[in-house]
Short mmCIF file of C-alpha atoms and ligand atoms in Angstrom, two decimals:
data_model
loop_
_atom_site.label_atom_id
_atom_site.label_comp_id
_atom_site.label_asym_id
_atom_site.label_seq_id
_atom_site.Cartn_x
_atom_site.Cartn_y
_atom_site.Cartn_z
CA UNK A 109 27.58 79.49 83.77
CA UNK A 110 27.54 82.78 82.45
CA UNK A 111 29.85 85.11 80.29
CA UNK A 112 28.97 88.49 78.92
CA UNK A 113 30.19 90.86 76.00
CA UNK A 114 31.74 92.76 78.82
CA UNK A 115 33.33 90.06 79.94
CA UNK A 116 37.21 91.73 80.23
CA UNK A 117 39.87 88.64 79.42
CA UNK A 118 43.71 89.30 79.19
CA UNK A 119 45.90 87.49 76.85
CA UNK A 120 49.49 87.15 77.71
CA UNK A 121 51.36 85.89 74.76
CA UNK A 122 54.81 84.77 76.28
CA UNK A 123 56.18 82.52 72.97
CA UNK A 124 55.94 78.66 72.76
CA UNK A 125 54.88 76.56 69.63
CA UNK A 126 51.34 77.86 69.83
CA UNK A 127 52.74 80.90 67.99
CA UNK A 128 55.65 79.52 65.47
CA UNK A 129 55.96 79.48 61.95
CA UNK A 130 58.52 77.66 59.93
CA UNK A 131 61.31 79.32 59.01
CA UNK A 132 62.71 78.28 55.18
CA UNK A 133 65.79 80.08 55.50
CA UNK A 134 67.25 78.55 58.72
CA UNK A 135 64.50 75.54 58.40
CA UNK A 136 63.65 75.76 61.79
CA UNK A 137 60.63 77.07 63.59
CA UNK A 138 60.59 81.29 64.46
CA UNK A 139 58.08 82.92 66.71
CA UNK A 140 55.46 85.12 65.12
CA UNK A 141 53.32 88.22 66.95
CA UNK A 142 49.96 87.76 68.49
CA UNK A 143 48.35 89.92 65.65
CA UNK A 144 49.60 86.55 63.34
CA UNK A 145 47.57 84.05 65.85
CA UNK A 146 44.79 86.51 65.92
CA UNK A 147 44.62 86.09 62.38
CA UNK A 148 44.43 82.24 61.92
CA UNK A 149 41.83 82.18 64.54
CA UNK A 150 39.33 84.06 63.44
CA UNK A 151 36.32 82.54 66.03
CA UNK A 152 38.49 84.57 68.51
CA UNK A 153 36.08 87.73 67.65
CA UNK A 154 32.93 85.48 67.74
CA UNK A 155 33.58 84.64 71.37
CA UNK A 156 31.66 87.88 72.67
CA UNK A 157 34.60 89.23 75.05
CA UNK A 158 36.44 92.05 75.50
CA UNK A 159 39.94 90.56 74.45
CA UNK A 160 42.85 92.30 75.26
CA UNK A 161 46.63 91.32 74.54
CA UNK A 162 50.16 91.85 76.51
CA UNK A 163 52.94 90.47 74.26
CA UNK A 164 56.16 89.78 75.45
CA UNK A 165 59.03 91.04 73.39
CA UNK A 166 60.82 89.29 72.19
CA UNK A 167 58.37 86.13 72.69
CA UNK A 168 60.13 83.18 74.51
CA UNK A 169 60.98 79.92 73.80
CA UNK A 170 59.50 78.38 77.18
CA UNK A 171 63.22 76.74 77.74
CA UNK A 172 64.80 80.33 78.01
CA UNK A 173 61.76 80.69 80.64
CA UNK A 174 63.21 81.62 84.34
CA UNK A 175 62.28 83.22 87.79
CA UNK A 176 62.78 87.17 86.29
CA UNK A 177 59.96 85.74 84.10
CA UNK A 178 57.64 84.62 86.29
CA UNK A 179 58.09 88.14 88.03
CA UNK A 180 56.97 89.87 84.77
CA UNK A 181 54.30 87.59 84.40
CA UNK A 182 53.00 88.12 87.99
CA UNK A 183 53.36 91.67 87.43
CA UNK A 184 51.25 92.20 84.35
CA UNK A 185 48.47 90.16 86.42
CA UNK A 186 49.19 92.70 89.30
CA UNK A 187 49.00 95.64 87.07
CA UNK A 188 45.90 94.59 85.60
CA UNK A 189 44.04 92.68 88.29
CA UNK A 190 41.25 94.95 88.92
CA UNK A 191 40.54 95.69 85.24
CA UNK A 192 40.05 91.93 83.71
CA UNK A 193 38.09 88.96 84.96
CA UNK A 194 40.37 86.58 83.73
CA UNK A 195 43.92 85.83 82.48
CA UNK A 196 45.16 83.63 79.69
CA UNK A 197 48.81 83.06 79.44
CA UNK A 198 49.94 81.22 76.06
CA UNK A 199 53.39 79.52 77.02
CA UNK A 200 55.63 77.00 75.48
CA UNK A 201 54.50 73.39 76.81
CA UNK A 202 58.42 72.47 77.59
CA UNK A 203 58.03 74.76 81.06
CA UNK A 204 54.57 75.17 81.52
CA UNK A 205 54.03 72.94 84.45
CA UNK A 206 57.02 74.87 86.09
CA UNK A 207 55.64 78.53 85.67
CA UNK A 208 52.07 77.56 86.42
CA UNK A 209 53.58 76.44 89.59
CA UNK A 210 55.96 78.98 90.19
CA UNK A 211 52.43 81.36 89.72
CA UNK A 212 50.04 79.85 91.99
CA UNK A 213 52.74 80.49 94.86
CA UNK A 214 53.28 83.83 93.77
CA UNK A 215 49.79 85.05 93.15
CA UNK A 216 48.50 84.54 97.23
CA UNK A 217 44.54 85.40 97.41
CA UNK A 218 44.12 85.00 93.85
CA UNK A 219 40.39 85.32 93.40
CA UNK A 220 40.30 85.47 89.16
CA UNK A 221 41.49 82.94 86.52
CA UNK A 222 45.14 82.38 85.68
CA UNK A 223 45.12 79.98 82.61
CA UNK A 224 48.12 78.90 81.47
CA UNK A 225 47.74 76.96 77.34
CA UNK A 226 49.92 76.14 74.12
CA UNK A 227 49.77 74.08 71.61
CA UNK A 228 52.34 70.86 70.38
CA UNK A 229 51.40 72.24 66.64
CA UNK A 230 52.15 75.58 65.56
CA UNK A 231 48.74 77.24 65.07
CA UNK A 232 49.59 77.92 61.62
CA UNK A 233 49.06 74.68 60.50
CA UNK A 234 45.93 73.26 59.42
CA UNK A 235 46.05 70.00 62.45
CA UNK A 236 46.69 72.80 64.70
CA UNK A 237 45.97 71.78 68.46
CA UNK A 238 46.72 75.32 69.65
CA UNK A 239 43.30 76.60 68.14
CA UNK A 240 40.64 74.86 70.87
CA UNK A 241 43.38 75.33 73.12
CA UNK A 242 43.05 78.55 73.04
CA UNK A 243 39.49 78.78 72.22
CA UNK A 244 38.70 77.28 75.34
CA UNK A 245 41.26 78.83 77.52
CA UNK A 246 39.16 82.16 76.86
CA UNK A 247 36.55 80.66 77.78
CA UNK A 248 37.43 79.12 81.27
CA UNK A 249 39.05 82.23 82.13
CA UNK A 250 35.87 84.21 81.55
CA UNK A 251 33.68 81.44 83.22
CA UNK A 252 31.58 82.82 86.18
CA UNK A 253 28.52 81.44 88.23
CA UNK A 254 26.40 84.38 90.50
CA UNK A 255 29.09 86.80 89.19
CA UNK A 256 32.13 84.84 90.76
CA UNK A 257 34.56 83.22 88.90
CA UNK A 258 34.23 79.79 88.27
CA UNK A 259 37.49 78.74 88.38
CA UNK A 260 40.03 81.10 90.22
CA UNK A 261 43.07 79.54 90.52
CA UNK A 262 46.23 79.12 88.02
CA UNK A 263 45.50 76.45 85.82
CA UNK A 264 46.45 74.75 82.71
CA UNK A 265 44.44 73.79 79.56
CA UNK A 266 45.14 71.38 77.38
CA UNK A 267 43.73 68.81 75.31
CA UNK A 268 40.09 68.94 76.60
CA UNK A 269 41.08 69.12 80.38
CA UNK A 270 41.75 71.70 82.72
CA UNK A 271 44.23 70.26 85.14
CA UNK A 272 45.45 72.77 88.51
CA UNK A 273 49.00 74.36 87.43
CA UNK A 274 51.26 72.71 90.29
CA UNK A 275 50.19 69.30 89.84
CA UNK A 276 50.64 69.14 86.36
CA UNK A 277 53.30 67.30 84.44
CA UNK A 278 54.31 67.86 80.95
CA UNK A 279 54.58 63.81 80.14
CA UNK A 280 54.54 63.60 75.94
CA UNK A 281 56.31 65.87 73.64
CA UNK A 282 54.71 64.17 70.76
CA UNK A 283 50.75 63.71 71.93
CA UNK A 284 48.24 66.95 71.34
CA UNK A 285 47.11 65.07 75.20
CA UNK A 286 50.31 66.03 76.42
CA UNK A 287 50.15 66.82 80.25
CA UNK A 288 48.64 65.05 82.80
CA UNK A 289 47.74 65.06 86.94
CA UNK A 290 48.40 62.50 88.41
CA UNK A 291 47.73 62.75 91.73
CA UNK A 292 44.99 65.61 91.58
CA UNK A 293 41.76 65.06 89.53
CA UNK A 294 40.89 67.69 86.67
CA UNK A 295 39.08 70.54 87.42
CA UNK A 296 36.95 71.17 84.36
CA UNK A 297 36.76 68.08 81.22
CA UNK A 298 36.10 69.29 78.10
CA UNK A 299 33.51 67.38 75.04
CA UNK A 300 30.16 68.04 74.19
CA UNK A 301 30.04 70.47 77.64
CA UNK A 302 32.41 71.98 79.48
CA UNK A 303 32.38 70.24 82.70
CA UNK A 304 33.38 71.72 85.76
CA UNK A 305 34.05 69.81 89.16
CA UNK A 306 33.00 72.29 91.71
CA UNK A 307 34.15 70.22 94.27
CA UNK A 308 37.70 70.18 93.29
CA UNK A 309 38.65 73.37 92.64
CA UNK A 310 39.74 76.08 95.23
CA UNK A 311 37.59 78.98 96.12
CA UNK A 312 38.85 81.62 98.32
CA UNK A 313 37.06 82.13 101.82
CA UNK A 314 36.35 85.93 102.08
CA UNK A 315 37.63 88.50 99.85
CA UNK A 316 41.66 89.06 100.45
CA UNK A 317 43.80 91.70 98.41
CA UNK A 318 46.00 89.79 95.86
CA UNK A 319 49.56 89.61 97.17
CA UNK A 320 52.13 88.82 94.66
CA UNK A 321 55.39 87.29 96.25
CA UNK A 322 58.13 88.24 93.47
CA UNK A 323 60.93 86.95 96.04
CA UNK A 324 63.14 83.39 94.82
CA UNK A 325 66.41 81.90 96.22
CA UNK A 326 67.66 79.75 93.21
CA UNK A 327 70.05 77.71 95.21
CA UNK A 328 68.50 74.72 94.78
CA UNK A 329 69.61 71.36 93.45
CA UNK A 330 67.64 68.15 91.81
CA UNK A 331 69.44 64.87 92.48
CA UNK A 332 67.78 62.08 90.75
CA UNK A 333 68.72 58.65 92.21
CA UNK A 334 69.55 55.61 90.04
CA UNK A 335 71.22 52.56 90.81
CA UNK A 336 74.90 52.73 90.78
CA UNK A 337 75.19 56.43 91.84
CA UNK A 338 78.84 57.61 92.40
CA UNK A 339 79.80 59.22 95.27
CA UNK A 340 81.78 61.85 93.71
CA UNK A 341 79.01 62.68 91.80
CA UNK A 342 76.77 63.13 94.77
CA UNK A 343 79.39 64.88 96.96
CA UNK A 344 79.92 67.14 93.80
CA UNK A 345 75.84 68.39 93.85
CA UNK A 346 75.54 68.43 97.62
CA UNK A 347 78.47 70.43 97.82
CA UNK A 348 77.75 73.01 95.06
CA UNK A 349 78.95 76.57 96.43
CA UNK A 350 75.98 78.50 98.20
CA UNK A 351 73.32 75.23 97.76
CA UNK A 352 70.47 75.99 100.26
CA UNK A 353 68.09 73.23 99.13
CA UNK A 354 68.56 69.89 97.38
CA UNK A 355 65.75 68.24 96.15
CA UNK A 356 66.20 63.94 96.00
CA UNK A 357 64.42 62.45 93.56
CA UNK A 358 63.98 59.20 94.84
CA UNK A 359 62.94 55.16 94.24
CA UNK A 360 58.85 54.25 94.54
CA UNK A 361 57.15 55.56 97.43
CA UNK A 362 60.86 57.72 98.39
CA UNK A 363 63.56 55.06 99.18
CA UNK A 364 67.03 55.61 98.77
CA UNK A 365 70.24 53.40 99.15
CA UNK A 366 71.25 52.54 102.57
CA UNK A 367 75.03 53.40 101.61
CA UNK A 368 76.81 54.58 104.48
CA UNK A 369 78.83 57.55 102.72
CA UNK A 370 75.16 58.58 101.13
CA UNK A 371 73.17 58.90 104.49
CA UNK A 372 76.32 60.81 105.86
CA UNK A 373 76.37 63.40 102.98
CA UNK A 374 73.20 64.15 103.49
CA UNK A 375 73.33 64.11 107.34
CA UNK A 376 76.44 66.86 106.86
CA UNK A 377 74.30 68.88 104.68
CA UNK A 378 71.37 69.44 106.53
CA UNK A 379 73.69 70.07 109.78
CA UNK A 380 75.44 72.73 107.93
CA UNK A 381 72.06 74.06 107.32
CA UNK A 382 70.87 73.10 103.93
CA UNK A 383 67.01 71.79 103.35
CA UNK A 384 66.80 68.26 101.65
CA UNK A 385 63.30 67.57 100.11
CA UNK A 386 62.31 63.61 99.17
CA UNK A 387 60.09 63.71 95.86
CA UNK A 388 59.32 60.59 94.10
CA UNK A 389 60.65 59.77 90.20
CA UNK A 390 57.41 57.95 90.23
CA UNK A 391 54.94 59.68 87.81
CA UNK A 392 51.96 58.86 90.19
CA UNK A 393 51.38 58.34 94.38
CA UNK A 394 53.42 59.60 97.36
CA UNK A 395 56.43 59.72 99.54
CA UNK A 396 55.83 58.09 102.65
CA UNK A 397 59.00 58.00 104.40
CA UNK A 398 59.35 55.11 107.40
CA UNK A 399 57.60 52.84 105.27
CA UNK A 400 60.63 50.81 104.28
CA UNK A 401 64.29 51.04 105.98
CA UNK A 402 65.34 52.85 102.82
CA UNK A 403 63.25 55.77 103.98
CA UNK A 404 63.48 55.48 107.18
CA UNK A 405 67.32 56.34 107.54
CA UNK A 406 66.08 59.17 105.51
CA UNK A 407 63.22 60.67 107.70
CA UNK A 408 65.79 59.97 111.08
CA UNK A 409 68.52 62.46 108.76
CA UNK A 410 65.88 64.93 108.87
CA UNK A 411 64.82 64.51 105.57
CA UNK A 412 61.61 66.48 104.83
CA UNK A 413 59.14 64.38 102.47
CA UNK A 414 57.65 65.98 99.33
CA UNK A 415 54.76 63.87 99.79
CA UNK A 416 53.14 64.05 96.31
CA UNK A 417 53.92 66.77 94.75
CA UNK A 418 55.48 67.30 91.28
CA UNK A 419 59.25 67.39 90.66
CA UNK A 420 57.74 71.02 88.92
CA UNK A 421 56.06 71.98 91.76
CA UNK A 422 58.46 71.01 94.69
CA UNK A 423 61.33 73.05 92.88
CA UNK A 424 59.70 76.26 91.97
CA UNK A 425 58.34 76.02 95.95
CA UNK A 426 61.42 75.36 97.30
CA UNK A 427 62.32 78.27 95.22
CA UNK A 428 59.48 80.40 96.94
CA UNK A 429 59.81 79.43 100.26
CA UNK A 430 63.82 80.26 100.24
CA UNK A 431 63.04 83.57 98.56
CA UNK A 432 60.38 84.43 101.30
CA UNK A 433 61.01 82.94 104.55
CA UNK A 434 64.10 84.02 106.34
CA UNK A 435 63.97 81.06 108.93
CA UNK A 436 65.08 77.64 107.86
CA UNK A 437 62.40 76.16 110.22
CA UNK A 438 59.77 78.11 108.21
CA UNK A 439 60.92 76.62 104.56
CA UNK A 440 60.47 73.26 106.58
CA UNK A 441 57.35 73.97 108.25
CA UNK A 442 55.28 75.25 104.46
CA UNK A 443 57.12 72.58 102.55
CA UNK A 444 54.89 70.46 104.62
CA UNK A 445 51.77 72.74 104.08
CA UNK A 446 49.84 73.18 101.01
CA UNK A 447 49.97 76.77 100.06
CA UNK A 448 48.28 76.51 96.96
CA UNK A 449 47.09 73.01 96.37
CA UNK A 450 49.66 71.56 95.35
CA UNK A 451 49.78 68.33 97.92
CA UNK A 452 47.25 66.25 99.40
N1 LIG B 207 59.96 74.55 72.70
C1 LIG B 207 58.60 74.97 72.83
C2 LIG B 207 58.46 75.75 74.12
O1 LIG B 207 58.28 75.19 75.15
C3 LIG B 207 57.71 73.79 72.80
C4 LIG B 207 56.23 74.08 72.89
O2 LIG B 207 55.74 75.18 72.99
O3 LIG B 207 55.48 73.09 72.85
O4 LIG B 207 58.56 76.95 74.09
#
């Protein structure tokens, strides 16, 4: 592994905790300009890169975080793809897992870095996790074996472990270890060395111009199941004006009552057109619809299974796919592909 003092890296500072401060007058926490983060990590200048900042402005809380977002953030990687090796993005944890998905479908051929870190403590403070976060970010992102870039896909760092964007889950808002794959092994660990695991990451066969797909239908719908679900509550989501895609977040390995008046709502949707997509609620494993009755009904209403993807992950693709393909039999047809890793 090799990084120069040439070594171009981009910083996009979007907002998040990694760059708050308290606020004494309203007692709440306020976000602060790179320049301040710059300053309370001083090591940044010892890395030995060329370090180079976009900030957004104003900076973000990563709940006010949406589609028009992702565009810009796509775009200043588009801008400035040929000029850097490698792009940080420091982003509130609360939507991480979403944009770094939303990304790695947006960013098709992407042949550099695209790491995506925060911190759960403002880096202000002195038990600041948002320091090695970011420490280490740079460094992945500038990575590079025989010139190449060791790890060129969108990512996200945290805690010691680079995990691949779209099958990451933000699972603790109180642990510094607060995301987690769990259906996709991490790509680099982090202690003494910084360990990569060649054999999981992504490299792209042949070199392929970066397209950047800025198109997203958000007509979709999550339905988590739970026992006791009332029909007018259901008929009220499937029948939300202008719904293309409905996402059910379903029991274990993607069961779902039996109910009569359920399998017909979702029979009438998908005959008038709509897409319905079977992810788990389960943290870890996969749909496998047919497996039990309570999945089969679903797979004979043409259900299309999510496999195991992340609730983050099958919503900003659903997202993608609406925005891009102008066939319904296309959405189904990449909802069962992996486009950028994100299913097994
Ligand atoms: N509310 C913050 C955000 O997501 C939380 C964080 O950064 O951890 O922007």
């Amino acid at each position: 592994m090799k990084s120069s003092s040439e070594t171009p890296i981009l910083i996009i500072y979007t907002g998040g905790t990694i760059g708050m401060v308290h606020d004494l007058k309203t007692n709440s926490l306020v976000p602060i300009d790179f320049n301040h983060i710059n300053r309370h990590v001083p090591e940044l200048g010892k890395l030995g890169f060329n370090l180079q900042s976009v900030t957004f402005d104003p900076v973000m809380d990563s709940s006010n975080i949406d589609p028009g977002t992702w565009i810009r953030m796509a775009e200043i990687i588009e801008e400035n793809y040929n000029d850097y090796d490698g792009f940080v993005i420091l982003h509130g944890t609360d939507t991480m897992a979403y944009s770094a998905s939303a990304l790695s479908f947006m960013l098709e051929n992407l042949a550099k870095p695209v790491i995506f870190t925060g911190s759960q403590l403002p880096i202000g403070l002195l038990r600041t996790d948002g320091r090695e976060n970011l420490l280490t970010a740079i460094e992945i992102a500038a990575a590079k074996k025989k010139g190449a870039a060791l790890v060129p896909e969108v990512c996200i760092y945290f805690d010691n472990e680079l995990t691949r964007g779209n099958r990451t889950t933000k699972y603790s808002a109180e642990h510094f270890d607060a995301f987690n794959s769990p259906n996709y092994p991490p790509l680099a660990e982090v202690g003494l060395h910084l360990r990569y695991n060649s054999e999981d990451i992504h490299y792209p066969a042949g070199k392929k111009k970066l397209r950047v797909h800025k198109d997203f239908d958000t007509n979709v719908a999550i339905l988590k199941l739970f026992p006791g679900i009332n029909r007018n509550f259901v008929e009220a989501v499937i029948n939300t004006t202008g719904l293309k895609g409905l996402i059910i977040e379903t029991f274990g390995s993607g069961n779902a009552p039996t109910y009569k008046w359920f399998i017909a709502e979702l029979k009438n949707f998908i005959r008038k057109g709509g897409i319905i997509y079977n992810v788990t609620q389960c943290h870890g494993g996969s749909v496998e619809m047919g497996l039990y009755e309570t999945s089969r009904q679903l797979l004979a209403a043409g259900v299309v299974s999510g496999r195991d993807i992340t609730s983050e992950a099958s919503v900003t693709k659903l997202m993608h796919l609406l925005g891009t393909c102008r066939k319904k039999e296309n959405v189904i047809k990449y909802l069962g592909i992996s486009l950028a890793g994100e299913i097994s």
